[in-house]
Tab-separated table of C-alpha atoms in Angstrom:
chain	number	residue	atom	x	y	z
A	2	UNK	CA	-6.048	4.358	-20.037
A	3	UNK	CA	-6.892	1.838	-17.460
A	4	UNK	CA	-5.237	-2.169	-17.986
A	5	UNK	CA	-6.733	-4.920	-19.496
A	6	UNK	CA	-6.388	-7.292	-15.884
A	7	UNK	CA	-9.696	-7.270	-14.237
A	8	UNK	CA	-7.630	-7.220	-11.074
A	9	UNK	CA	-5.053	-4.579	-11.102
A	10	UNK	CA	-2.704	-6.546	-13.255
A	11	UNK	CA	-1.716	-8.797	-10.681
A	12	UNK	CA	-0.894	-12.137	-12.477
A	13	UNK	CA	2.582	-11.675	-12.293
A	14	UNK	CA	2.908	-11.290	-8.631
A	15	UNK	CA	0.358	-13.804	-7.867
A	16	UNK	CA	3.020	-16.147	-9.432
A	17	UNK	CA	5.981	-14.802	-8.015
A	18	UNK	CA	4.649	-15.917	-4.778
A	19	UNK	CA	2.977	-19.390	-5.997
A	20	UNK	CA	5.089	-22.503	-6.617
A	21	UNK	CA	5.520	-22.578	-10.273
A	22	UNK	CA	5.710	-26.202	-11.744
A	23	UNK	CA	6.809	-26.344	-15.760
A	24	UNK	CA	3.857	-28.666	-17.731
A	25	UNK	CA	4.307	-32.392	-17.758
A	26	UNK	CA	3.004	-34.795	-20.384
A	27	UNK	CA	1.766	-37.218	-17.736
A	28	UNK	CA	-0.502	-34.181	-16.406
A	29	UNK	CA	-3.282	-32.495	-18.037
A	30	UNK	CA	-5.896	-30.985	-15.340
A	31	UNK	CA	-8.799	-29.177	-16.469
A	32	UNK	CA	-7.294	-25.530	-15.541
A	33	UNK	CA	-10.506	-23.497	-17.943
A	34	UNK	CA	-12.406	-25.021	-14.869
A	35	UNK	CA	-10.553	-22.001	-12.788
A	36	UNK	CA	-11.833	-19.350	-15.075
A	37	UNK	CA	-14.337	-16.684	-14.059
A	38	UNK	CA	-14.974	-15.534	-17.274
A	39	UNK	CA	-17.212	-13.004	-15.608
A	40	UNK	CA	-14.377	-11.303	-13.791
A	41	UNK	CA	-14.457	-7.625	-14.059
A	42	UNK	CA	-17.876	-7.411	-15.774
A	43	UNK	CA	-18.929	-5.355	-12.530
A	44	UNK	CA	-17.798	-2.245	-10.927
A	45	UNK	CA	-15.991	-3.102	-7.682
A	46	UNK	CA	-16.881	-0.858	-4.920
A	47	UNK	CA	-14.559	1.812	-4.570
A	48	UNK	CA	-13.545	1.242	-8.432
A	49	UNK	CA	-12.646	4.691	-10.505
A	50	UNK	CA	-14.795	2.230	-13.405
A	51	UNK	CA	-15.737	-0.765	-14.151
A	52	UNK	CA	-13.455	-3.372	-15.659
A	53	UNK	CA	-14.921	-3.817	-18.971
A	54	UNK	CA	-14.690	-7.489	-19.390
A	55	UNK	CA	-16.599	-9.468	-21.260
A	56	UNK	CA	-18.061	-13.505	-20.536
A	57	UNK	CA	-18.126	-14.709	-24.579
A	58	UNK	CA	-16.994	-17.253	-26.241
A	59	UNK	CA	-13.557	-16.552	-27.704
A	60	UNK	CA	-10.000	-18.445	-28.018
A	61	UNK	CA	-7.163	-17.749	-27.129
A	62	UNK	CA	-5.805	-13.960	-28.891
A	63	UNK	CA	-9.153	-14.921	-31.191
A	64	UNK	CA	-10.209	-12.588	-34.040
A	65	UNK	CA	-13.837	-13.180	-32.719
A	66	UNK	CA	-14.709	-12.692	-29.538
A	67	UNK	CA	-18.911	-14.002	-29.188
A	68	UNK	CA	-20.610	-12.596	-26.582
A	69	UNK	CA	-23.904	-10.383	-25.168
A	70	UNK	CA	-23.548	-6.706	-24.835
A	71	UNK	CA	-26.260	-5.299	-22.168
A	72	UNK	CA	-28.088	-1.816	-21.557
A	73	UNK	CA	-26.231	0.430	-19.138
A	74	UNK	CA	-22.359	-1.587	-20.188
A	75	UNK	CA	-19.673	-0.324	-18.525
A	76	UNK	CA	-18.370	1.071	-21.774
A	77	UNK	CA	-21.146	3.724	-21.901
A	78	UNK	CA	-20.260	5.458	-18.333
A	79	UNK	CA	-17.030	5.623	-20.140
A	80	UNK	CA	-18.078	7.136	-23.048
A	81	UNK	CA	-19.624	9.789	-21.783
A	82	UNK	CA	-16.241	11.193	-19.997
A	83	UNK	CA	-14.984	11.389	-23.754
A	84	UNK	CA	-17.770	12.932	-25.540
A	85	UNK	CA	-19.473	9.768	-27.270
A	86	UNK	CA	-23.261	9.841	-26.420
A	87	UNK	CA	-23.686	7.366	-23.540
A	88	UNK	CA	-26.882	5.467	-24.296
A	89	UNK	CA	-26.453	2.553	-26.107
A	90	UNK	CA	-23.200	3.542	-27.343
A	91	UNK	CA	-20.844	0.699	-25.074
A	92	UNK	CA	-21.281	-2.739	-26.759
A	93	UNK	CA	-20.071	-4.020	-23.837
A	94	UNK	CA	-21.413	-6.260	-20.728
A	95	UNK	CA	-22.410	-5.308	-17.431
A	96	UNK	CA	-23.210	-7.805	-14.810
A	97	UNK	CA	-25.818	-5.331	-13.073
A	98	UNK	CA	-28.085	-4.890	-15.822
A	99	UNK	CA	-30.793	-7.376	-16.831
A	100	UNK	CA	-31.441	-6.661	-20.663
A	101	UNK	CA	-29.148	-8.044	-23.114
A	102	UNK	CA	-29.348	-5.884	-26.589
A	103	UNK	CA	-27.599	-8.389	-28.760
A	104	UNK	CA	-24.776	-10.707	-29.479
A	105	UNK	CA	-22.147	-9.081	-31.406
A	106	UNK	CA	-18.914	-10.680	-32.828
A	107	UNK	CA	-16.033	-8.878	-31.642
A	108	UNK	CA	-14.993	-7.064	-28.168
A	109	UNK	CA	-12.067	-5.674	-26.567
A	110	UNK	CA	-11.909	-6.946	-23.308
A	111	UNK	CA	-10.341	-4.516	-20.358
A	112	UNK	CA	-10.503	-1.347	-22.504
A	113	UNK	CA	-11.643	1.954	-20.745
A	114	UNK	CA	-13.392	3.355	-23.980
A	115	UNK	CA	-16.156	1.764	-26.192
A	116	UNK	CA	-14.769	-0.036	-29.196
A	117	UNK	CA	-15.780	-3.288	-31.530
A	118	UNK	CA	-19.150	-4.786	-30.637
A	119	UNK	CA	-19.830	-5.327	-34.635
A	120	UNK	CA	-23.027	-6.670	-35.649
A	121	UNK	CA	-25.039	-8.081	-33.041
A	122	UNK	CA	-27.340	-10.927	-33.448
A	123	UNK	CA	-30.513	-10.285	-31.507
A	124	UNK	CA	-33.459	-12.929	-31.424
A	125	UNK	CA	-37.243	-11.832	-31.801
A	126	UNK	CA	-40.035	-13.961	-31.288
A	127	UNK	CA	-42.909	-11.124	-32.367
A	128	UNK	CA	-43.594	-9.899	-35.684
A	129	UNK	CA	-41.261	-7.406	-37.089
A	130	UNK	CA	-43.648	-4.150	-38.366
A	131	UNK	CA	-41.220	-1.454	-38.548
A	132	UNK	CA	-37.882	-0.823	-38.692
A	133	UNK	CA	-36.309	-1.544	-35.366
A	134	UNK	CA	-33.095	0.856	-35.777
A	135	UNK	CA	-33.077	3.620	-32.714
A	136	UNK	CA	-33.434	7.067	-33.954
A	137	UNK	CA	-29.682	8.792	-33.744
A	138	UNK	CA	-28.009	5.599	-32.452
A	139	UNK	CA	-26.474	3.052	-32.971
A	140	UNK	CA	-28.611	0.155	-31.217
A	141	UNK	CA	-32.040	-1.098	-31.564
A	142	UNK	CA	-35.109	0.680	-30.032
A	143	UNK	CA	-35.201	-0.833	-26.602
A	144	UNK	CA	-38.498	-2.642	-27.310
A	145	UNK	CA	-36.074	-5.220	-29.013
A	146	UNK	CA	-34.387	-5.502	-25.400
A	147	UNK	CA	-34.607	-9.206	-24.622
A	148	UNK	CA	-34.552	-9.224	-20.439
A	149	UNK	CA	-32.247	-12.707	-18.646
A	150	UNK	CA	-31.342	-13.706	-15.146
A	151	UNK	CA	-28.377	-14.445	-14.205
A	152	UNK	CA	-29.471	-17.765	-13.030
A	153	UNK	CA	-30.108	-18.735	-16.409
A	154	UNK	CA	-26.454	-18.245	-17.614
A	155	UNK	CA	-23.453	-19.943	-18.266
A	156	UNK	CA	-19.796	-18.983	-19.670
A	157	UNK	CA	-16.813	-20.873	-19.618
A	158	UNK	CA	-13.660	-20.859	-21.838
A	159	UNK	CA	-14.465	-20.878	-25.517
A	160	UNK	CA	-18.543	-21.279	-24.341
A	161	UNK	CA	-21.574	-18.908	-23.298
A	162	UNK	CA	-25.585	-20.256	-22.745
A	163	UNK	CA	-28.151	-17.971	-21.456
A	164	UNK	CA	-31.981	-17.958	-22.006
A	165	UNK	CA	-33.336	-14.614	-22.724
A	166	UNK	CA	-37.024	-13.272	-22.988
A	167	UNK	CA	-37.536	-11.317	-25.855
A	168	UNK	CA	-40.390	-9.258	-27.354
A	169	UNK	CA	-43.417	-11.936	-27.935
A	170	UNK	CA	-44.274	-15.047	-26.350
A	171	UNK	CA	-41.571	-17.668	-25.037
A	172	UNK	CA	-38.019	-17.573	-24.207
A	173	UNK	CA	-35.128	-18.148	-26.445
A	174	UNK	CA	-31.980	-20.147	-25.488
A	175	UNK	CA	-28.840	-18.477	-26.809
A	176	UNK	CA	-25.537	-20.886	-27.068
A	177	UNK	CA	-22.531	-19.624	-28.032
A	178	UNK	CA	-18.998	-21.234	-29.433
A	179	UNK	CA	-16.115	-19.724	-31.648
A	180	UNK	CA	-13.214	-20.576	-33.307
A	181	UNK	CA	-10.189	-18.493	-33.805
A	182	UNK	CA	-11.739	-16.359	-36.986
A	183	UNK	CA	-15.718	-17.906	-36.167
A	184	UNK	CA	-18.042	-18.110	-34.324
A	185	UNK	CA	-21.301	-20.460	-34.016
A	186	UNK	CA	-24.458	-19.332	-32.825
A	187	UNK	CA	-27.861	-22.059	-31.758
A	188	UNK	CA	-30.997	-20.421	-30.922
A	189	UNK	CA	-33.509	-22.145	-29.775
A	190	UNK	CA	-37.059	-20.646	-30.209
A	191	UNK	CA	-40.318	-21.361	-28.773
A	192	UNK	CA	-42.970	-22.722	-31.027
A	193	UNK	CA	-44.068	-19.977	-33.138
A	194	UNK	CA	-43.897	-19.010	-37.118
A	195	UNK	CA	-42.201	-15.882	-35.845
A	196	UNK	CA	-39.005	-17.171	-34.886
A	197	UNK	CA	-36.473	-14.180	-36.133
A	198	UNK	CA	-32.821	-13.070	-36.303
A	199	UNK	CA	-32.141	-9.308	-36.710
A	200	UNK	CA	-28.249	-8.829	-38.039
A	201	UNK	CA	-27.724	-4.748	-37.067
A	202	UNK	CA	-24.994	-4.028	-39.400
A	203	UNK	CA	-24.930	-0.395	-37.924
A	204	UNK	CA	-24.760	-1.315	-34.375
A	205	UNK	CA	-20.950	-1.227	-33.495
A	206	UNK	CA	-19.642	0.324	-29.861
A	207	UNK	CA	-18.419	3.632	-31.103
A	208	UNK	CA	-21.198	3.709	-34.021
A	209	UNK	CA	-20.574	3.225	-37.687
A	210	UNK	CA	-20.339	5.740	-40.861
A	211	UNK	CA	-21.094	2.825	-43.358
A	212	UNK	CA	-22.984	-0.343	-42.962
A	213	UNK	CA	-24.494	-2.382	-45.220
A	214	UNK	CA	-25.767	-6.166	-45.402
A	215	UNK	CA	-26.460	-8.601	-48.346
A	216	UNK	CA	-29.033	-11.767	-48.157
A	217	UNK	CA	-28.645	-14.869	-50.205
A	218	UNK	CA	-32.067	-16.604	-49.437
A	219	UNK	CA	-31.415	-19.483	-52.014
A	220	UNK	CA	-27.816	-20.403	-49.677
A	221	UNK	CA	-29.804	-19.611	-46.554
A	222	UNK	CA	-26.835	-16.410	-45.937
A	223	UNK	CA	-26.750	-13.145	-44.778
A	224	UNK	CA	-23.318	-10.902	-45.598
A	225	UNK	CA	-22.102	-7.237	-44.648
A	226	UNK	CA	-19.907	-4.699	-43.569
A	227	UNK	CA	-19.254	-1.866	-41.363
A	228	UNK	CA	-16.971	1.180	-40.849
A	229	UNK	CA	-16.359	2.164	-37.542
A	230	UNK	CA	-13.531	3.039	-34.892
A	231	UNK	CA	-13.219	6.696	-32.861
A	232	UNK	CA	-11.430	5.040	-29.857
A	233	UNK	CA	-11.568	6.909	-27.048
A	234	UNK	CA	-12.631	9.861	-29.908
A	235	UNK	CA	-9.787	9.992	-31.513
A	236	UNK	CA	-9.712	9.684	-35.326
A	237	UNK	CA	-9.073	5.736	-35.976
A	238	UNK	CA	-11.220	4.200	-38.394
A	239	UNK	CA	-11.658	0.226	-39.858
A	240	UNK	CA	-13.832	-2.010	-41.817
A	241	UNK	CA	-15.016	-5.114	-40.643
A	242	UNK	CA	-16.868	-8.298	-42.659
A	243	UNK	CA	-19.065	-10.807	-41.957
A	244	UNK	CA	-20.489	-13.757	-43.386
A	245	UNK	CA	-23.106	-15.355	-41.368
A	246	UNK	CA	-24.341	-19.369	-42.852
A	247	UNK	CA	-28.014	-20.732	-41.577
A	248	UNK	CA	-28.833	-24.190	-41.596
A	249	UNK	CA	-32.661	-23.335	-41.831
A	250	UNK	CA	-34.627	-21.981	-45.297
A	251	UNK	CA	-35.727	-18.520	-44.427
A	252	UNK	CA	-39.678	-18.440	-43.621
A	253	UNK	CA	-39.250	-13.998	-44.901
A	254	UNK	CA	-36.734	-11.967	-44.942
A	255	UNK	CA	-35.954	-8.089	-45.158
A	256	UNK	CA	-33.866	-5.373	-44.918
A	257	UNK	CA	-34.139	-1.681	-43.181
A	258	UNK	CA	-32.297	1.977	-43.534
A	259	UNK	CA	-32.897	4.213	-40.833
A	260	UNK	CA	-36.628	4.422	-40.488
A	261	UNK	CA	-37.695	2.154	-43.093
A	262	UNK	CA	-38.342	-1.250	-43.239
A	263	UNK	CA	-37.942	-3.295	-46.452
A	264	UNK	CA	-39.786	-6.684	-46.312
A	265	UNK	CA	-38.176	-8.810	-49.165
A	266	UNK	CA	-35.756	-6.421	-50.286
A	267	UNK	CA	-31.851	-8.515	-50.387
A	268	UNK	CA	-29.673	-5.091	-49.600
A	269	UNK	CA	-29.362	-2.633	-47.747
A	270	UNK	CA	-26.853	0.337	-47.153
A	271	UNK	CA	-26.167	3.629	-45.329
A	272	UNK	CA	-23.596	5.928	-45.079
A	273	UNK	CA	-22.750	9.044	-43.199
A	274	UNK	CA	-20.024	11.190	-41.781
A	275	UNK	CA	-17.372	9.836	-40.340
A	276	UNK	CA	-17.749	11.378	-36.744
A	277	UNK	CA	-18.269	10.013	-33.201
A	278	UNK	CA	-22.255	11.293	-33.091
A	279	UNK	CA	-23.460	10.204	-36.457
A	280	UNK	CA	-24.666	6.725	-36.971
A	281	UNK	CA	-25.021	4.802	-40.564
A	282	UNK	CA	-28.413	2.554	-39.458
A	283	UNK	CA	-28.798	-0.855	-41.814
A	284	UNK	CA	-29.802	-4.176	-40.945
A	285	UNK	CA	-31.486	-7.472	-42.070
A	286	UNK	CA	-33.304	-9.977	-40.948
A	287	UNK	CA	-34.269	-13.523	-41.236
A	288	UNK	CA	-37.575	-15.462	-40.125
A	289	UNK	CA	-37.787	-19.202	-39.612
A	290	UNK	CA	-40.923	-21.555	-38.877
A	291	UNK	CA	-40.584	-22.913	-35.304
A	292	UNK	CA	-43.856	-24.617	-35.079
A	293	UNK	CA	-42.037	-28.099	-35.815
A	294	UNK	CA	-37.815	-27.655	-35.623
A	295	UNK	CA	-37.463	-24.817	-32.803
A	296	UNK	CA	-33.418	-24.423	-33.065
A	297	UNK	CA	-31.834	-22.396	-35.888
A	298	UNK	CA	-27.904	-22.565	-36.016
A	299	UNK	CA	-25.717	-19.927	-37.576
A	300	UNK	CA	-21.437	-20.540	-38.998
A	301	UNK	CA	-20.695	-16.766	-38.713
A	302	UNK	CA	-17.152	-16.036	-40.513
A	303	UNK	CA	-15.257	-12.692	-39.757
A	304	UNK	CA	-12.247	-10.928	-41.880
A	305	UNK	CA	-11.181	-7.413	-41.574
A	306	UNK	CA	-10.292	-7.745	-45.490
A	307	UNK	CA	-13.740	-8.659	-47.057
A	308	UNK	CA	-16.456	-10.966	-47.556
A	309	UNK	CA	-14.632	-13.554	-49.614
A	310	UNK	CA	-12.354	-13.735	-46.440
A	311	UNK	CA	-15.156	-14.272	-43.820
A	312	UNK	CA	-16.481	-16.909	-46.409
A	313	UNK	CA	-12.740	-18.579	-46.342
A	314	UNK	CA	-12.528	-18.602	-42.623
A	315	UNK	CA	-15.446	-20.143	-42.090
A	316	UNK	CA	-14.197	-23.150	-44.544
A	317	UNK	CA	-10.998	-23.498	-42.652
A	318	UNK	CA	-12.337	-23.449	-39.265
A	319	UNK	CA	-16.031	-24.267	-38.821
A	320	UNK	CA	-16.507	-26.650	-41.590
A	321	UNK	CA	-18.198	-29.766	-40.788
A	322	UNK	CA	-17.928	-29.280	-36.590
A	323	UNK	CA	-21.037	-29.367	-34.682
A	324	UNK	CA	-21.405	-26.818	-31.650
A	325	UNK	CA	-20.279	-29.060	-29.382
A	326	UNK	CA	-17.431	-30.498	-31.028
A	327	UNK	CA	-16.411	-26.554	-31.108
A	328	UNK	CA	-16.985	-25.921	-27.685
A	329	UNK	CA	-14.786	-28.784	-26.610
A	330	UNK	CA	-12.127	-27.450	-29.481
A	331	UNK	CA	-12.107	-24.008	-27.532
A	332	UNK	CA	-11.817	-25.685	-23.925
A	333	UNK	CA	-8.816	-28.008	-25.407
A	334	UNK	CA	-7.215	-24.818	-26.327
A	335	UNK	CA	-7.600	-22.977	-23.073
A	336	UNK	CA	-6.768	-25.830	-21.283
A	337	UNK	CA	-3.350	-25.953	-23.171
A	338	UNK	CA	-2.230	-22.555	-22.981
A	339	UNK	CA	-3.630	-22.417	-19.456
A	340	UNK	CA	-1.196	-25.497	-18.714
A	341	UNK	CA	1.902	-23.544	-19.344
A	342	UNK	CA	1.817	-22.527	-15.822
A	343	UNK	CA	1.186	-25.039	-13.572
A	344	UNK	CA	0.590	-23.514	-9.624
A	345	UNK	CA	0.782	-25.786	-6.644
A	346	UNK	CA	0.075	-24.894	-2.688
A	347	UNK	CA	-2.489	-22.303	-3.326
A	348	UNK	CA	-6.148	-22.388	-2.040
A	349	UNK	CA	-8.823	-22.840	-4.757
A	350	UNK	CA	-9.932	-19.363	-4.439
A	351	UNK	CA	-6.577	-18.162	-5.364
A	352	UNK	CA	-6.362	-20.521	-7.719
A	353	UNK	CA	-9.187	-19.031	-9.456
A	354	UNK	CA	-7.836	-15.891	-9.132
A	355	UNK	CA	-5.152	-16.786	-10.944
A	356	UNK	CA	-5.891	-18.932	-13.631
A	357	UNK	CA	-8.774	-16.138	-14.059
A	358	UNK	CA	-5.947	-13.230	-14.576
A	359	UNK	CA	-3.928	-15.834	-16.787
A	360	UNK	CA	-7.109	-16.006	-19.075
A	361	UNK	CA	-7.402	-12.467	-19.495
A	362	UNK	CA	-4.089	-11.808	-20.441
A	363	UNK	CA	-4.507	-13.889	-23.195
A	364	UNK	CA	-8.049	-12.163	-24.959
A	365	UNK	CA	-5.721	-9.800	-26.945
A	366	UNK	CA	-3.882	-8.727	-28.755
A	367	UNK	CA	-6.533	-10.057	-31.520
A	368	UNK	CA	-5.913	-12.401	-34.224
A	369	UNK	CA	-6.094	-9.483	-37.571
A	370	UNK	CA	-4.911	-11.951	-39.971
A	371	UNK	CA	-7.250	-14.524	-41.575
A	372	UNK	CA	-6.863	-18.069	-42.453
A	373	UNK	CA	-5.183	-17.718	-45.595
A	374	UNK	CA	-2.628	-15.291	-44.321
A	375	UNK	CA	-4.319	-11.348	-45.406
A	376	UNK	CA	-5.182	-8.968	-43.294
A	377	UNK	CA	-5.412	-5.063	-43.938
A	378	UNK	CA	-2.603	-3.283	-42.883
A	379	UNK	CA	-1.985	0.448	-41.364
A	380	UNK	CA	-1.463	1.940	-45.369
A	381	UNK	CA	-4.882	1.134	-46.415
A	382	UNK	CA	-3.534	-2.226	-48.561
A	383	UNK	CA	-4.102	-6.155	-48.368
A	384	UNK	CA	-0.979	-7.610	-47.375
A	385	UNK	CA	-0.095	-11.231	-46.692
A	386	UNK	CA	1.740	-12.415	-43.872
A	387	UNK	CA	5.338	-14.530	-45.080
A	388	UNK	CA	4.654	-16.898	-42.238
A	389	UNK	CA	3.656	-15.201	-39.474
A	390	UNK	CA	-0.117	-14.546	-37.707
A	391	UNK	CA	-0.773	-10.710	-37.851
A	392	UNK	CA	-2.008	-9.182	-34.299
A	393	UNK	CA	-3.640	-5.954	-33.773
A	394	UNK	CA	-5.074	-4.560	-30.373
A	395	UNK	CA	-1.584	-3.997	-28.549
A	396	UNK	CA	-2.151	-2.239	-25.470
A	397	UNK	CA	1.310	-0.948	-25.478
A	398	UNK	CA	1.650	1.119	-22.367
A	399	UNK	CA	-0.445	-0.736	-20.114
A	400	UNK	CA	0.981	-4.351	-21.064
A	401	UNK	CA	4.745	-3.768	-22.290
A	402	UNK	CA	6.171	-4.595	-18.707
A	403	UNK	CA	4.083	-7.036	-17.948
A	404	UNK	CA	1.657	-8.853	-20.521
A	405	UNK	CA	4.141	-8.687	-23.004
A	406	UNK	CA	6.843	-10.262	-20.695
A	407	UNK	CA	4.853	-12.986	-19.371
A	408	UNK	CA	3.574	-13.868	-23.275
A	409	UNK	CA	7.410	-13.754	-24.138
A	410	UNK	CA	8.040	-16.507	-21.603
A	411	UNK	CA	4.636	-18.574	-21.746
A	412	UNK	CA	4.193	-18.284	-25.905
A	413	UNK	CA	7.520	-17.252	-27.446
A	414	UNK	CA	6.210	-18.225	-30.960
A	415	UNK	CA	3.213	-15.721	-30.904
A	416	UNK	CA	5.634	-13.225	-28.922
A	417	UNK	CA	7.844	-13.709	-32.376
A	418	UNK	CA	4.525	-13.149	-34.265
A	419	UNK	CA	3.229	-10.153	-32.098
A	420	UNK	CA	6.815	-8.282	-32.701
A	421	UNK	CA	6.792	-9.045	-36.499
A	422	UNK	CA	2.992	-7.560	-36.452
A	423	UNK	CA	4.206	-4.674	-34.492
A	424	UNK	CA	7.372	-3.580	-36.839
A	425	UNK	CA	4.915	-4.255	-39.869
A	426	UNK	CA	2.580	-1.959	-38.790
A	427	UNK	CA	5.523	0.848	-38.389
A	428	UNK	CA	6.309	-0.061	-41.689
A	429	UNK	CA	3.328	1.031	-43.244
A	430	UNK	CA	2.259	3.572	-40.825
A	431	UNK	CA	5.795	5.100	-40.289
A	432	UNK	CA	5.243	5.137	-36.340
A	433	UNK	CA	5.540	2.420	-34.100
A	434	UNK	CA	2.067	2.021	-32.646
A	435	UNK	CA	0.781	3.092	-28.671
A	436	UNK	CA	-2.424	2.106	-28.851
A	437	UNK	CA	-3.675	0.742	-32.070
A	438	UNK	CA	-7.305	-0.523	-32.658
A	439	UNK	CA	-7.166	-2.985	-35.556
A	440	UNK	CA	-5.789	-1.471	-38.892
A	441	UNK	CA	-5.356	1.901	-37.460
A	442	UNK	CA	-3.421	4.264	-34.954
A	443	UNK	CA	-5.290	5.770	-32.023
A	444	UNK	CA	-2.638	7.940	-30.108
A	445	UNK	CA	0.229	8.924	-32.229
């Protein structure tokens, strides 16, 4: 298992031999401005694999983590060394490729084997005919493949922008934000009656064995779920929610299960086997009229406890913010935790470099527990947290001598937290964890 630092795990070093400066009040520079968050997205020449980064919109240890997952990701070369099939199984990003399949919720940035990438957003300007799920995977069929240039992207701290060109006419302008537990999605279409979100329940990294989705046309909402997990094939398994809020009427709407597509219908489910090559295939989707209003904005709320959760997150967090009061939430945020190290005498470039490393160290462990305090634990049961935030995603032996060090020194409060989460999930698992992926153990 490879670490999460897109460059060796150098951070610590880096400041060993920096002039450290503790954070003033008088002093507040714009440190996100440092961040690369496409660091590691590529394969460095000489590289055993890629780094497995991703450039989304996420805070700081955030439950959702926004961002575009691309053909050929550096998860699938991955997967293939540990028997997952390779095409279209990463949910990941890779700055080399062109085609962007989606924009799913939640990533694991750094990891060597393909994991998260739940239910990816993917715009469509054409009409939908058929049902777009890929026969025996877990993607779309790759005529839903919306090609980008890099020169039309942006990501910074807590943002992401890129313009895409999907199937149809026009280009679509994707711009991403997130809170903690949210995230906020504005497309804007080209004039056409065909302007179309697909939600593809069934598309997580390491595939699903359940998905299903729910529409509420008359609250302009679209909820589901998903079972997933395998990490790095071994046997881990957990269910993730979603509810996604649209500030446009829906022009049609539908549903599809494997092979068929179900204009109208409000539901749809699958379910199959829970192993690494079988794939549960559901989805909706959601058309809007772009001849007049062209953007269409969606609150999308996340829990790893259930729908009612995602629902309550999105109250707590999103709530009456527009996307660019969010966006400047997020960079407040990095900016602060960025600030507890401030480095002096240092060239730009390594400053970069740094504040870059300091970034990624702080994309997990992931937020598990939602606004109101539950979150599923390691036994299978809701618990509530008795004051605490509940982390999952501990890299344990790549991080424990130095992540977890440098967190204990930068954020003793969430250190606290990310010990209490830790002897919790012992607790209910009756093993301290190695390597756990959400709710569940991966190498016991």
């Amino acid at each position: 298992m490879k670490s999460r630092f897109p460059f060796g795990g150098s951070i610590l070093a880096l400041a060993a031999g920096a002039m450290l400066a503790p954070a003033t009040a008088a002093a507040k520079p714009d440190l996100a401005s440092y961040v690369n968050p496409f660091a590691g997205t590529a394969t460095a020449r000489g590289a055993a694999q890629p780094g497995g980064t991703f450039p989304g919109a996420t805070m700081p240890f955030g439950m959702v983590q926004f961002g575009p997952d691309t053909t050929a990701s550096p998860e699938d070369k991955v997967a293939a060394k540990v028997g997952l099939p390779a095409t279209g199984s990463g949910r990941g990003y890779g700055y080399r490729s062109h085609r962007i399949t989606g924009f799913s919720l939640t990533h694991l940035s750094g990891a060597g084997c393909p994991a998260y990438g739940d239910f990816p957003f993917v715009p469509l300007t054409a009409k939908l005919a058929s049902s777009p799920a890929q026969p025996g995977g877990n993607g779309l069929q790759s005529r839903y493949e919306a090609s980008f240039s890099h020169r039309r992207e942006s990501a910074s701290p807590g943002a992401y922008r890129v313009r895409v060109d999907p199937p149809g006419r026009g280009s679509v302008t994707a711009d991403l934000a997130a809170t903690t537990r949210t995230g906020f999605a504005r497309f804007t279409f080209p004039r056409t009656p065909h302007a179309s979100l697909l939600v593809n329940a069934g598309g997580s990294g390491a595939g699903t064995s359940h998905a299903a989705v729910k529409l509420h046309p008359s609250r302009g909402e679209i909820t589901g779920e998903a079972t997933s997990g395998h990490f790095c094939a071994q046997r881990n398994q957990y269910r993730v929610y979603f509810a996604a809020h649209f500030d446009r009427r829906f022009r049609a709407f539908g549903t599809w299960k494997q092979s068929a597509l179900r204009k109208g219908s409000r539901s749809s489910a699958d379910n199959v086997p829970f192993a690494p090559r079988d794939f549960a295939q559901a989805g909706a989707y959601a058309t809007f009229n772009a001849r007049r209003q062209r953007t269409v904005s969606a609150r999308i709320g996340v829990s790893f406890v259930s729908v009612a959760d995602a629902r309550r997150n999105l109250r707590a967090e999103s709530a009456g913010h527009s996307l660019g009061a969010l966006k400047r939430q997020a960079r407040a945020a990095w900016d602060r935790d960025l600030g507890e190290v401030r480095v002096g005498g240092a060239p730009r470039r390594e400053l970069r470099t740094f504040y870059t490393d300091l970034y990624q160290a702080e994309l997990s462990p992931r937020t598990f527990s939602d606004a109101n305090g539950r979150y599923r634990g390691m036994d299978g049961a809701v618990h509530a947290t008795a004051g605490h935030t509940q982390y999952a995603d501990f890299s344990g032996w790549d991080t424990y001598r130095t992540q977890m060090a440098l967190l204990a020194i930068l954020h003793p409060g969430r250190a606290s937290d990310m010990v209490h989460s830790l002897l919790a999930d012992a607790q209910q698992s009756g093993c301290l964890p190695k390597w756990p992926i959400a709710d569940g153990q991966t190498m016991e």
